[in-house]
Amino acid sequence: MSKQLMSMFLAAFVCVVFMSHISAKIPDDATYIGSETCGACHDDVAEAFRYNVHRVSISAWDGENIACESCHGRGSAHADEGDPYLIKTFSEEYEYGEDNPCLDCHEGYPSAYLGDHHPHIEEGCSGCHQVHSDTENLLVKSEDKLCFDCHIEKMAEFRMPSHHPVTEGFMNCTDCHAPHGKKSVQFVGMMSSRERCLGCHAEKQGPYIFEHAPANEDCMICHKAHGSVADNLLTQSEPFLCLSCHAAHFHSTITGYTGSVYDSPSPVGPDRGGQSGIHSFKKVMLTKCTQCHTQVHGSDLPAQSVSGQAKGMTR
Amino acid sequence: MHYGSLMGEMDYKTVVNSFSAGFTFLGIKRTVFTVSGNMVMGEAEFDPVNMPEVSDEAEQELEAANFDYSEVNTYSDLSYNRLDLTLGADYSIDDETTFSAELIYINFADDEVYVYGDQTGSLYVIRAGVTFGLR
Amino acid sequence: MQRTIKTTLLLFVMVSLIPVSSYADDLVEYDWGIYLGSHYTGSVDYYPRAGEYYRSNFEIRPEVGLNYIGTRNDKMLKVNAFYYDDKRMYLNAEGVGGDTWSAKLSYRSFFHRTPHDLLENMTAREAVDPEHNTPGGKTTTHQDYVPGAQFGYASHQVASEAILNLIKNDENEVKLYAAHKSIIEHGDKQVISTSHCFSCHVESHRAEVDLYTHNFMGGIEGSMGPASLAYEFGYRFTESRVGASQRYFDEAQHPIQGNKKEEFGSRLIYDDTTLAVEKQPETEKYSHTAKIKTDLPFGALAGSFTHARATNKDYGLDTKSNGGVARLFSRLSRRISFVGNFSASRIKDDPYFVDLPLWREDRPGGGQDFDYTRYSSLTRTYFSGSGEVIYNPSIRYRLSLLAGYKSNKRDDFPIQDAEYETETLFGQLTVRYRPSSKFSGSMKARIEQTDNPFMTVGKLLERRMNGVEDPITGNGFVYYFQREDYKYGDATQLPTMSQQLQFQLRYRPARKWSLVGGLRVQLDKNDDLNTIDFEKTVLQPSLSTTYVVNPSWSLYGNFTHLNESLNAPLAVALFDG
């Protein structure tokens, strides 16, 4: 008995394996039957498909919705005989590479050939999209969860003390990234990553009279895109980051006076007091450079010093 | 007077440990419970700087100067812990009506005060509502 | 503006709620749902950092949500909206009209708190005789005019897009498309500014934020058989609708010699006056892009050319760029493909003449003219080319090898006409392996070798000045600007050699259990600097697991560790200026 069962299972397995590689053969005389007919048997798919964008956008509307058959082929023979090989189905292999049926319509994604984001090249479109669903962009799950499934370390970065508000739901990965690869060539060459930041932070575009060269070069020299421990998404906290390229202010060598900054009353105005200590000038100069050099992205307003050629970016 | 430059070297380190965990439970009829939590511990700082010796001449001439940079690394130390906790429950009153409740708790611990003062504190949000569906 | 946005959105929601009117033979379906709720936000201790994106109001506030989806024949409308509070809400709407048109509208807003710098470290006075703690003239003081203030702004983003298919059949397609995105930030912020008219005085004020950024894009795309052509126009502008913050800059005094305005004031461009601080210019940017794509017998070719101009409207400064990109896909055999990428661009920024008053005019040895023309570090020529060979023996395996070159020649950085050129050679090997549904893995190794990475060139250190070699007539002091000629020493965090390695393994030991593990390692090095040998290491392992106990229970857990270390110089001039 068990041998018979085994044989049957084996035969069934062989058949399934063999048949799975046979392409659908839709008879030439098959006709369109309409999506309602399809839904009569495939009710679960039809329910999910009710508000699917494909249902209306590829329906070839002529008094009857034929959205199902736009992809699966004319269905009369399949409906009459119930034979699954009389209708087109899409296996993983079918979606893969140049036979990908999605690209019949979505040819506007040349990145399917030219892009570099792997899921749709390797796993087919269904790695990320559920073609019959009514979800946003037909995604299999919400965008952040979908991306974080593979990019675990990015999820952790978005939870760092300083981060773009992706986990809060106020931004999406696709606000910055093109998931189908580099389809946009709106911004050219070296400028692209800077331009991507300026899409939202356009007030830092310039060009400025007084420039900070790294801000022209690449935002990522000083900033991290996803998250950072340092404030303002800086790669490291100030002053370390600034000191990587600049010398410390030479006034940091000044020994501080121990006592009140001004005896009361101050000769220069009210409320300019406070206590000074031996290391006070180091605390002034080596805690946070942008407390004085506030305009690190560039400025049109001159700093005060003539011999410094107004370049201090303090205004 | 001018005696050139003094240069030391700094070593900076960022260490972050991030944990997330959660579950979804559909155990009781018509009710869904969800729990998710995230804990992030981040530190960023540089080691004490050892500046080289200043020449005797410079030390004599610049007698009012202070070349002790040994504590400058402490001015900008950062050490943060953040906990996010979300508890949620949905109860389907009938096929078209669902009652939802959610508690969000966020705790931020600032262990190294930078220029913003001590930012340690917590925030919580309690949410509840009903969804009606009509076809 | 905000009222206009809210009214528009409300009208949109109301219109969308109207059930799709139907005719006898029309196929009409619609669903809608509404959420009515409330929330209470409370806090303990200092909440602005924990609640960076929340408002703690200790009140019960209502929430409303709406979902609508409806179809009539080949038309569909979807609306999804949520009101959390008046600074946090969203709306997404999408309409599709068969294969003729589609349109999307989205709005989202959120509140973002920004921190308050207490400036407590900005207090110092020099000791001219440290041994006897004798106070000197140089000081740093601060004044926070808004103590205890909490700053923040609401960010509103409105985006829309529409596509109209003018012609669409099996052979040809012509479509018009247009898109728009506006970001409006409204609230307040801390403005910090420094006056160093004799000693430094740092002030903190509150300033209103009312910033508008608008992006518009439109184009036409036509396909004829295997070829398609497109033209795209882009326009962006930014403006602040509040005036810049103002502050008073002290009357100049010599910090040591006291009230000698003529000596110290003559070194300053302005003093004893109230001026704008932190003023962002009004800017705009135009771009015109032509695109072409064609299928080839052995693959496909795509390319584009863009002309763009960005302008600082306050000063009439332009950045002009022209550039092109080309990509070639070639199927060398059934299992081997080649992708070539080429791009070249030229960016030119207007120079600007900076007119300055004479330095120490009418003072002994003074009268020097520091006027100069600012040549931009942005002016450059960029080129890149790369080739990637992709080998797909089967759906289970993929191997790709990428190699390329890029160069970035800057006309005027670090000095005018220096033509500082950064050249990078890079190579990358990617392997993906999916032997079964239980196991998959990927590995990426990348190496980049760079000559002359972007850096501070010759400015970090100062050679000793043996006295003043070129003294100013009338005095023997060393002035700040005289040190410029004695500077040397390069510094950067950018490597000449970068090696990156990334692994990810996915394992599903059982149907209910999956594990994902990853590791990223990066080693950067720059030993070409004449100051320090720069090194940076990044180690980032991660682990994630999901376990479905039964249809009722599912659990997940993630852990990520990041360890990043690097070094940098700490340089300081030995100078008693």
PDB file of N, CA and C in Angstrom, chain A residues 24-84:
ATOM      1  N   ALA A  24       1.422  27.785 -21.480  1.00  0.00           N
ATOM      2  CA  ALA A  24      -0.008  27.755 -21.742  1.00  0.00           C
ATOM      3  C   ALA A  24      -0.252  27.724 -23.248  1.00  0.00           C
ATOM      4  N   LYS A  25      -1.261  27.005 -23.641  1.00  0.00           N
ATOM      5  CA  LYS A  25      -1.607  26.939 -25.057  1.00  0.00           C
ATOM      6  C   LYS A  25      -3.063  27.380 -25.179  1.00  0.00           C
ATOM      7  N   ILE A  26      -3.242  28.620 -25.485  1.00  0.00           N
ATOM      8  CA  ILE A  26      -4.601  29.138 -25.627  1.00  0.00           C
ATOM      9  C   ILE A  26      -5.030  28.934 -27.093  1.00  0.00           C
ATOM     10  N   PRO A  27      -6.135  28.245 -27.316  1.00  0.00           N
ATOM     11  CA  PRO A  27      -6.574  28.008 -28.703  1.00  0.00           C
ATOM     12  C   PRO A  27      -6.786  29.329 -29.439  1.00  0.00           C
ATOM     13  N   ASP A  28      -6.516  29.298 -30.723  1.00  0.00           N
ATOM     14  CA  ASP A  28      -6.663  30.515 -31.521  1.00  0.00           C
ATOM     15  C   ASP A  28      -8.097  31.022 -31.551  1.00  0.00           C
ATOM     16  N   ASP A  29      -9.042  30.087 -31.423  1.00  0.00           N
ATOM     17  CA  ASP A  29     -10.431  30.529 -31.518  1.00  0.00           C
ATOM     18  C   ASP A  29     -11.031  30.903 -30.162  1.00  0.00           C
ATOM     19  N   ALA A  30     -10.175  30.931 -29.131  1.00  0.00           N
ATOM     20  CA  ALA A  30     -10.683  31.328 -27.807  1.00  0.00           C
ATOM     21  C   ALA A  30     -11.106  32.794 -27.854  1.00  0.00           C
ATOM     22  N   THR A  31     -12.095  33.131 -27.067  1.00  0.00           N
ATOM     23  CA  THR A  31     -12.614  34.512 -27.068  1.00  0.00           C
ATOM     24  C   THR A  31     -12.582  35.090 -25.649  1.00  0.00           C
ATOM     25  N   TYR A  32     -12.790  36.412 -25.611  1.00  0.00           N
ATOM     26  CA  TYR A  32     -12.866  37.061 -24.303  1.00  0.00           C
ATOM     27  C   TYR A  32     -14.189  36.707 -23.636  1.00  0.00           C
ATOM     28  N   ILE A  33     -14.122  36.510 -22.331  1.00  0.00           N
ATOM     29  CA  ILE A  33     -15.342  36.148 -21.592  1.00  0.00           C
ATOM     30  C   ILE A  33     -15.705  37.172 -20.520  1.00  0.00           C
ATOM     31  N   GLY A  34     -14.779  38.088 -20.244  1.00  0.00           N
ATOM     32  CA  GLY A  34     -15.070  39.134 -19.254  1.00  0.00           C
ATOM     33  C   GLY A  34     -14.663  38.723 -17.851  1.00  0.00           C
ATOM     34  N   SER A  35     -14.297  39.721 -17.078  1.00  0.00           N
ATOM     35  CA  SER A  35     -13.768  39.445 -15.733  1.00  0.00           C
ATOM     36  C   SER A  35     -14.806  38.877 -14.794  1.00  0.00           C
ATOM     37  N   GLU A  36     -16.074  39.190 -15.044  1.00  0.00           N
ATOM     38  CA  GLU A  36     -17.115  38.658 -14.154  1.00  0.00           C
ATOM     39  C   GLU A  36     -17.163  37.144 -14.230  1.00  0.00           C
ATOM     40  N   THR A  37     -16.958  36.628 -15.426  1.00  0.00           N
ATOM     41  CA  THR A  37     -16.946  35.168 -15.590  1.00  0.00           C
ATOM     42  C   THR A  37     -15.757  34.567 -14.844  1.00  0.00           C
ATOM     43  N   CYS A  38     -14.626  35.236 -14.950  1.00  0.00           N
ATOM     44  CA  CYS A  38     -13.433  34.739 -14.237  1.00  0.00           C
ATOM     45  C   CYS A  38     -13.705  34.696 -12.731  1.00  0.00           C
ATOM     46  N   GLY A  39     -14.352  35.767 -12.260  1.00  0.00           N
ATOM     47  CA  GLY A  39     -14.607  35.899 -10.818  1.00  0.00           C
ATOM     48  C   GLY A  39     -15.564  34.861 -10.283  1.00  0.00           C
ATOM     49  N   ALA A  40     -16.356  34.270 -11.170  1.00  0.00           N
ATOM     50  CA  ALA A  40     -17.312  33.269 -10.701  1.00  0.00           C
ATOM     51  C   ALA A  40     -16.599  32.084 -10.064  1.00  0.00           C
ATOM     52  N   CYS A  41     -15.431  31.720 -10.622  1.00  0.00           N
ATOM     53  CA  CYS A  41     -14.658  30.618 -10.010  1.00  0.00           C
ATOM     54  C   CYS A  41     -13.565  31.160  -9.094  1.00  0.00           C
ATOM     55  N   HIS A  42     -12.864  32.195  -9.567  1.00  0.00           N
ATOM     56  CA  HIS A  42     -11.727  32.724  -8.797  1.00  0.00           C
ATOM     57  C   HIS A  42     -12.227  33.852  -7.904  1.00  0.00           C
ATOM     58  N   ASP A  43     -13.153  33.533  -7.028  1.00  0.00           N
ATOM     59  CA  ASP A  43     -13.808  34.590  -6.264  1.00  0.00           C
ATOM     60  C   ASP A  43     -12.865  35.298  -5.287  1.00  0.00           C
ATOM     61  N   ASP A  44     -11.879  34.544  -4.751  1.00  0.00           N
ATOM     62  CA  ASP A  44     -10.952  35.180  -3.808  1.00  0.00           C
ATOM     63  C   ASP A  44     -10.091  36.220  -4.515  1.00  0.00           C
ATOM     64  N   VAL A  45      -9.645  35.856  -5.725  1.00  0.00           N
ATOM     65  CA  VAL A  45      -8.829  36.809  -6.488  1.00  0.00           C
ATOM     66  C   VAL A  45      -9.703  37.985  -6.925  1.00  0.00           C
ATOM     67  N   ALA A  46     -10.923  37.668  -7.350  1.00  0.00           N
ATOM     68  CA  ALA A  46     -11.813  38.727  -7.828  1.00  0.00           C
ATOM     69  C   ALA A  46     -12.110  39.736  -6.730  1.00  0.00           C
ATOM     70  N   GLU A  47     -12.261  39.253  -5.495  1.00  0.00           N
ATOM     71  CA  GLU A  47     -12.551  40.153  -4.388  1.00  0.00           C
ATOM     72  C   GLU A  47     -11.389  41.118  -4.165  1.00  0.00           C
ATOM     73  N   ALA A  48     -10.189  40.553  -4.174  1.00  0.00           N
ATOM     74  CA  ALA A  48      -9.007  41.413  -3.983  1.00  0.00           C
ATOM     75  C   ALA A  48      -8.822  42.346  -5.178  1.00  0.00           C
ATOM     76  N   PHE A  49      -9.308  41.909  -6.321  1.00  0.00           N
ATOM     77  CA  PHE A  49      -9.066  42.653  -7.567  1.00  0.00           C
ATOM     78  C   PHE A  49     -10.097  43.769  -7.816  1.00  0.00           C
ATOM     79  N   ARG A  50     -11.120  43.818  -6.953  1.00  0.00           N
ATOM     80  CA  ARG A  50     -12.219  44.760  -7.197  1.00  0.00           C
ATOM     81  C   ARG A  50     -11.724  46.180  -7.391  1.00  0.00           C
ATOM     82  N   TYR A  51     -10.793  46.582  -6.526  1.00  0.00           N
ATOM     83  CA  TYR A  51     -10.319  47.966  -6.583  1.00  0.00           C
ATOM     84  C   TYR A  51      -8.859  48.035  -7.010  1.00  0.00           C
ATOM     85  N   ASN A  52      -8.476  47.081  -7.792  1.00  0.00           N
ATOM     86  CA  ASN A  52      -7.113  47.064  -8.311  1.00  0.00           C
ATOM     87  C   ASN A  52      -7.036  47.996  -9.519  1.00  0.00           C
ATOM     88  N   VAL A  53      -5.963  48.756  -9.567  1.00  0.00           N
ATOM     89  CA  VAL A  53      -5.845  49.740 -10.644  1.00  0.00           C
ATOM     90  C   VAL A  53      -5.843  49.085 -12.014  1.00  0.00           C
ATOM     91  N   HIS A  54      -5.334  47.868 -12.115  1.00  0.00           N
ATOM     92  CA  HIS A  54      -5.328  47.193 -13.406  1.00  0.00           C
ATOM     93  C   HIS A  54      -6.743  46.903 -13.906  1.00  0.00           C
ATOM     94  N   ARG A  55      -7.636  46.757 -12.974  1.00  0.00           N
ATOM     95  CA  ARG A  55      -9.001  46.415 -13.368  1.00  0.00           C
ATOM     96  C   ARG A  55      -9.603  47.519 -14.238  1.00  0.00           C
ATOM     97  N   VAL A  56      -9.242  48.763 -13.934  1.00  0.00           N
ATOM     98  CA  VAL A  56      -9.807  49.846 -14.746  1.00  0.00           C
ATOM     99  C   VAL A  56      -8.843  50.340 -15.823  1.00  0.00           C
ATOM    100  N   SER A  57      -7.561  50.266 -15.549  1.00  0.00           N
ATOM    101  CA  SER A  57      -6.636  50.899 -16.489  1.00  0.00           C
ATOM    102  C   SER A  57      -6.306  50.031 -17.693  1.00  0.00           C
ATOM    103  N   ILE A  58      -6.482  48.726 -17.583  1.00  0.00           N
ATOM    104  CA  ILE A  58      -6.175  47.869 -18.740  1.00  0.00           C
ATOM    105  C   ILE A  58      -7.397  47.065 -19.146  1.00  0.00           C
ATOM    106  N   SER A  59      -8.557  47.634 -18.901  1.00  0.00           N
ATOM    107  CA  SER A  59      -9.762  46.850 -19.091  1.00  0.00           C
ATOM    108  C   SER A  59     -10.183  46.760 -20.544  1.00  0.00           C
ATOM    109  N   ALA A  60      -9.600  47.595 -21.422  1.00  0.00           N
ATOM    110  CA  ALA A  60     -10.028  47.644 -22.817  1.00  0.00           C
ATOM    111  C   ALA A  60     -11.550  47.721 -22.860  1.00  0.00           C
ATOM    112  N   TRP A  61     -12.075  48.638 -22.140  1.00  0.00           N
ATOM    113  CA  TRP A  61     -13.508  48.728 -21.852  1.00  0.00           C
ATOM    114  C   TRP A  61     -14.342  48.790 -23.125  1.00  0.00           C
ATOM    115  N   ASP A  62     -15.243  47.872 -23.191  1.00  0.00           N
ATOM    116  CA  ASP A  62     -16.157  47.867 -24.322  1.00  0.00           C
ATOM    117  C   ASP A  62     -17.475  47.293 -23.833  1.00  0.00           C
ATOM    118  N   GLY A  63     -17.911  47.850 -22.749  1.00  0.00           N
ATOM    119  CA  GLY A  63     -19.135  47.353 -22.145  1.00  0.00           C
ATOM    120  C   GLY A  63     -18.895  46.136 -21.272  1.00  0.00           C
ATOM    121  N   GLU A  64     -17.719  45.635 -21.284  1.00  0.00           N
ATOM    122  CA  GLU A  64     -17.391  44.456 -20.487  1.00  0.00           C
ATOM    123  C   GLU A  64     -15.949  44.589 -20.014  1.00  0.00           C
ATOM    124  N   ASN A  65     -15.724  44.256 -18.768  1.00  0.00           N
ATOM    125  CA  ASN A  65     -14.382  44.377 -18.244  1.00  0.00           C
ATOM    126  C   ASN A  65     -13.590  43.119 -18.567  1.00  0.00           C
ATOM    127  N   ILE A  66     -12.487  43.299 -19.264  1.00  0.00           N
ATOM    128  CA  ILE A  66     -11.658  42.133 -19.619  1.00  0.00           C
ATOM    129  C   ILE A  66     -10.250  42.272 -19.040  1.00  0.00           C
ATOM    130  N   ALA A  67     -10.203  42.917 -17.870  1.00  0.00           N
ATOM    131  CA  ALA A  67      -8.896  43.167 -17.265  1.00  0.00           C
ATOM    132  C   ALA A  67      -8.124  41.869 -17.022  1.00  0.00           C
ATOM    133  N   CYS A  68      -8.806  40.821 -16.533  1.00  0.00           N
ATOM    134  CA  CYS A  68      -8.098  39.570 -16.233  1.00  0.00           C
ATOM    135  C   CYS A  68      -7.411  39.041 -17.487  1.00  0.00           C
ATOM    136  N   GLU A  69      -8.178  39.103 -18.590  1.00  0.00           N
ATOM    137  CA  GLU A  69      -7.672  38.502 -19.825  1.00  0.00           C
ATOM    138  C   GLU A  69      -6.625  39.376 -20.519  1.00  0.00           C
ATOM    139  N   SER A  70      -6.525  40.619 -20.093  1.00  0.00           N
ATOM    140  CA  SER A  70      -5.479  41.470 -20.658  1.00  0.00           C
ATOM    141  C   SER A  70      -4.101  40.892 -20.360  1.00  0.00           C
ATOM    142  N   CYS A  71      -3.987  40.240 -19.224  1.00  0.00           N
ATOM    143  CA  CYS A  71      -2.695  39.616 -18.888  1.00  0.00           C
ATOM    144  C   CYS A  71      -2.728  38.101 -19.105  1.00  0.00           C
ATOM    145  N   HIS A  72      -3.861  37.486 -18.755  1.00  0.00           N
ATOM    146  CA  HIS A  72      -3.907  36.015 -18.767  1.00  0.00           C
ATOM    147  C   HIS A  72      -4.342  35.434 -20.115  1.00  0.00           C
ATOM    148  N   GLY A  73      -4.737  36.285 -21.029  1.00  0.00           N
ATOM    149  CA  GLY A  73      -5.148  35.805 -22.348  1.00  0.00           C
ATOM    150  C   GLY A  73      -6.633  35.480 -22.404  1.00  0.00           C
ATOM    151  N   ARG A  74      -7.126  35.276 -23.637  1.00  0.00           N
ATOM    152  CA  ARG A  74      -8.559  35.004 -23.829  1.00  0.00           C
ATOM    153  C   ARG A  74      -8.957  33.730 -23.092  1.00  0.00           C
ATOM    154  N   GLY A  75     -10.055  33.823 -22.375  1.00  0.00           N
ATOM    155  CA  GLY A  75     -10.324  32.771 -21.388  1.00  0.00           C
ATOM    156  C   GLY A  75     -11.428  31.794 -21.705  1.00  0.00           C
ATOM    157  N   SER A  76     -12.036  31.856 -22.899  1.00  0.00           N
ATOM    158  CA  SER A  76     -13.221  31.016 -23.120  1.00  0.00           C
ATOM    159  C   SER A  76     -12.907  29.519 -23.032  1.00  0.00           C
ATOM    160  N   ALA A  77     -11.787  29.125 -23.613  1.00  0.00           N
ATOM    161  CA  ALA A  77     -11.450  27.694 -23.585  1.00  0.00           C
ATOM    162  C   ALA A  77     -11.184  27.228 -22.162  1.00  0.00           C
ATOM    163  N   HIS A  78     -10.482  28.033 -21.422  1.00  0.00           N
ATOM    164  CA  HIS A  78     -10.174  27.691 -20.018  1.00  0.00           C
ATOM    165  C   HIS A  78     -11.469  27.618 -19.202  1.00  0.00           C
ATOM    166  N   ALA A  79     -12.376  28.553 -19.456  1.00  0.00           N
ATOM    167  CA  ALA A  79     -13.623  28.570 -18.694  1.00  0.00           C
ATOM    168  C   ALA A  79     -14.498  27.370 -19.048  1.00  0.00           C
ATOM    169  N   ASP A  80     -14.486  27.006 -20.308  1.00  0.00           N
ATOM    170  CA  ASP A  80     -15.319  25.884 -20.734  1.00  0.00           C
ATOM    171  C   ASP A  80     -14.804  24.568 -20.173  1.00  0.00           C
ATOM    172  N   GLU A  81     -13.500  24.386 -20.210  1.00  0.00           N
ATOM    173  CA  GLU A  81     -12.941  23.079 -19.862  1.00  0.00           C
ATOM    174  C   GLU A  81     -12.298  23.034 -18.485  1.00  0.00           C
ATOM    175  N   GLY A  82     -12.032  24.182 -17.925  1.00  0.00           N
ATOM    176  CA  GLY A  82     -11.416  24.218 -16.594  1.00  0.00           C
ATOM    177  C   GLY A  82      -9.970  23.795 -16.596  1.00  0.00           C
ATOM    178  N   ASP A  83      -9.399  23.664 -17.777  1.00  0.00           N
ATOM    179  CA  ASP A  83      -8.014  23.201 -17.879  1.00  0.00           C
ATOM    180  C   ASP A  83      -7.069  24.382 -17.608  1.00  0.00           C
ATOM    181  N   PRO A  84      -6.225  24.259 -16.567  1.00  0.00           N
ATOM    182  CA  PRO A  84      -5.329  25.392 -16.240  1.00  0.00           C
ATOM    183  C   PRO A  84      -4.300  25.678 -17.326  1.00  0.00           C
TER     184      PRO A  84
END
